[in-house]
Coordinates of C-alpha atoms in Angstrom, one line a residue:
M1 CA 71.7 150.3 85.9
S2 CA 72.0 147.7 83.2
V3 CA 68.3 146.9 83.7
W4 CA 67.2 150.4 82.9
F5 CA 69.8 151.5 80.3
L6 CA 70.6 148.2 78.5
G7 CA 67.4 146.3 79.0
E8 CA 69.2 143.4 80.7
H9 CA 67.1 141.1 82.8
V10 CA 68.3 140.6 86.4
Q11 CA 66.5 137.9 88.4
L12 CA 65.2 138.3 92.0
R13 CA 67.9 136.0 93.3
Q14 CA 70.5 138.1 91.6
W15 CA 69.1 141.2 93.3
V16 CA 69.2 139.4 96.6
A17 CA 72.9 138.5 96.1
I18 CA 73.7 142.1 95.1
G19 CA 71.9 143.4 98.2
I20 CA 73.7 141.0 100.5
G21 CA 77.0 142.1 99.0
M22 CA 76.2 145.7 99.6
L23 CA 75.2 145.0 103.2
A24 CA 78.6 143.3 103.6
V25 CA 80.3 146.5 102.4
V26 CA 78.4 148.5 105.0
F27 CA 79.4 145.9 107.6
M28 CA 83.0 146.2 106.7
L29 CA 82.9 150.0 106.9
K30 CA 81.4 149.9 110.3
P31 CA 79.6 153.3 110.1
E32 CA 78.6 154.7 113.4
G33 CA 76.2 157.6 114.0
D34 CA 76.8 160.4 111.4
Q35 CA 79.6 158.5 109.6
L36 CA 77.1 156.8 107.3
L37 CA 76.3 160.2 105.8
S38 CA 79.9 161.6 105.9
L39 CA 81.8 163.2 103.0
G40 CA 83.8 160.0 102.6
A41 CA 80.7 157.9 102.3
L42 CA 79.3 160.3 99.8
A43 CA 82.6 160.2 97.8
A44 CA 82.4 156.4 97.8
L45 CA 78.8 156.4 96.6
V46 CA 79.5 158.9 93.8
S47 CA 82.5 156.9 92.8
A48 CA 80.4 153.7 92.6
L49 CA 77.8 155.5 90.6
C50 CA 80.4 156.9 88.2
Y51 CA 81.9 153.5 87.8
A52 CA 78.5 152.0 87.0
I53 CA 77.9 154.7 84.4
S54 CA 81.3 153.9 82.9
A55 CA 80.4 150.2 82.6
I56 CA 77.1 151.0 81.0
T57 CA 78.7 153.5 78.6
V58 CA 81.2 150.8 77.6
R59 CA 78.3 148.5 76.6
V60 CA 76.6 151.2 74.6
L61 CA 79.8 152.5 72.9
S62 CA 81.0 148.9 72.1
R63 CA 78.2 148.7 69.5
T64 CA 80.1 151.2 67.3
D65 CA 83.6 151.6 68.7
N66 CA 86.5 149.3 69.6
S67 CA 88.1 148.8 73.1
G68 CA 91.3 150.5 72.2
N69 CA 89.6 153.8 71.3
M70 CA 87.4 153.7 74.4
V71 CA 90.3 153.0 76.7
F72 CA 92.4 155.7 75.1
W73 CA 89.8 158.4 75.6
L74 CA 88.9 157.2 79.1
M75 CA 92.6 157.4 80.1
T76 CA 93.0 160.7 78.4
M77 CA 90.0 162.2 80.3
I78 CA 91.1 160.7 83.6
G79 CA 94.6 162.2 83.0
V80 CA 93.2 165.6 82.3
G81 CA 90.8 165.5 85.2
A82 CA 93.4 164.1 87.6
G83 CA 96.0 166.6 86.4
A84 CA 93.6 169.5 87.0
L85 CA 92.9 168.3 90.5
A86 CA 96.5 167.7 91.3
Y87 CA 97.9 170.9 89.8
P88 CA 97.6 173.2 92.8
D89 CA 99.8 170.8 95.0
W90 CA 101.8 169.2 92.2
V91 CA 105.2 167.8 93.2
A92 CA 107.4 166.5 90.4
L93 CA 108.3 162.8 90.4
S94 CA 111.7 161.8 91.4
S95 CA 113.6 160.2 88.5
D96 CA 114.1 157.1 90.7
H97 CA 110.3 156.6 90.6
L98 CA 109.8 156.9 86.9
W99 CA 110.0 153.2 86.3
L100 CA 107.3 152.6 88.9
F101 CA 105.2 155.2 87.3
A102 CA 105.6 153.7 83.9
L103 CA 104.8 150.2 85.3
M104 CA 101.7 151.5 87.0
G105 CA 100.5 153.2 83.8
L106 CA 101.2 150.1 81.7
S107 CA 99.5 147.7 84.0
G108 CA 96.5 150.1 84.5
A109 CA 96.1 150.5 80.7
V110 CA 96.3 146.7 80.0
G111 CA 93.9 146.0 82.9
Q112 CA 91.5 148.7 81.6
V113 CA 91.5 147.1 78.1
F114 CA 90.6 143.8 79.5
I115 CA 87.8 145.2 81.7
T116 CA 86.5 147.2 78.8
E117 CA 86.5 144.1 76.6
A118 CA 84.8 142.0 79.3
F119 CA 82.0 144.6 79.6
R120 CA 81.7 144.7 75.8
L121 CA 81.3 140.9 75.5
A122 CA 79.2 140.0 78.5
P123 CA 76.3 141.4 80.6
A124 CA 77.3 143.8 83.4
S125 CA 75.7 141.6 86.0
V126 CA 78.1 138.8 85.0
I127 CA 81.3 140.8 84.9
A128 CA 80.8 143.0 88.0
P129 CA 81.2 140.2 90.5
F130 CA 84.6 139.3 89.1
E131 CA 85.8 142.8 90.0
Y132 CA 85.5 141.8 93.6
T133 CA 88.8 140.0 93.3
A134 CA 90.2 143.6 93.8
L135 CA 89.5 142.9 97.5
V136 CA 91.9 140.0 97.4
W137 CA 94.5 142.0 95.6
G138 CA 94.1 145.0 97.9
L139 CA 94.4 142.8 101.0
G140 CA 97.5 141.1 99.5
F141 CA 99.2 144.4 98.7
D142 CA 98.4 145.8 102.1
I143 CA 100.0 142.8 103.7
L144 CA 103.0 142.6 101.3
L145 CA 103.8 146.3 101.1
W146 CA 102.7 147.8 104.4
Q147 CA 102.4 144.8 106.7
L148 CA 98.8 145.9 107.4
Y149 CA 96.6 143.0 108.3
P150 CA 92.8 143.0 108.1
D151 CA 90.6 142.7 111.1
F152 CA 88.0 139.9 111.4
S153 CA 85.1 142.1 110.3
L154 CA 86.9 143.0 107.1
L155 CA 87.6 139.3 106.3
I156 CA 84.0 138.3 107.0
G157 CA 82.6 141.2 104.9
A158 CA 85.0 140.4 102.0
G159 CA 84.1 136.8 102.2
V160 CA 80.4 137.5 101.9
I161 CA 81.0 139.9 99.0
M162 CA 83.0 137.3 97.1
A163 CA 80.5 134.6 97.9
S164 CA 77.7 136.9 96.5
G165 CA 79.8 137.4 93.4
L166 CA 80.5 133.7 92.9
Y167 CA 76.8 133.0 93.4
L168 CA 75.9 135.5 90.7
W169 CA 78.5 133.9 88.4
A170 CA 77.2 130.4 89.1
Q171 CA 73.6 131.5 88.4
E172 CA 74.6 133.1 85.1
R173 CA 76.4 129.9 84.0
R174 CA 73.2 127.9 84.3

């Protein structure tokens, strides 16, 4: 999207690396038959599209606004939207969990400020690959918290995605 909306130039080898990374995602999901066009697949696609729009919007807004304001309004809108979706089945938090909730909010806000600042300062094609480290964090938390270990296809797919991201990063540094 950065090509069309921001006028950024993405080279053919970068498109190839992005395509290989996307194929690795499909490999990890292992869709069979009608699962490729399932409600879950559509939700993931819409989520990725919304995230891309968010990254592009940050680049455009950063020309006139600072990161703190952008993150404040992003978090406010997410809070309102999530609250509206959760309202019908809302269950109040236990007071024992308030510190976890506060820690999650603080870490999310700080992380969002850094992501917003990164997208403000560098081309989206350079920043996006670094977000693949979320795969490593996700795997680590799965193992640490739930003793859920990845299967071989997930490790191979994640490795290919990260290799694609590192390749893009190396190409941009040239």
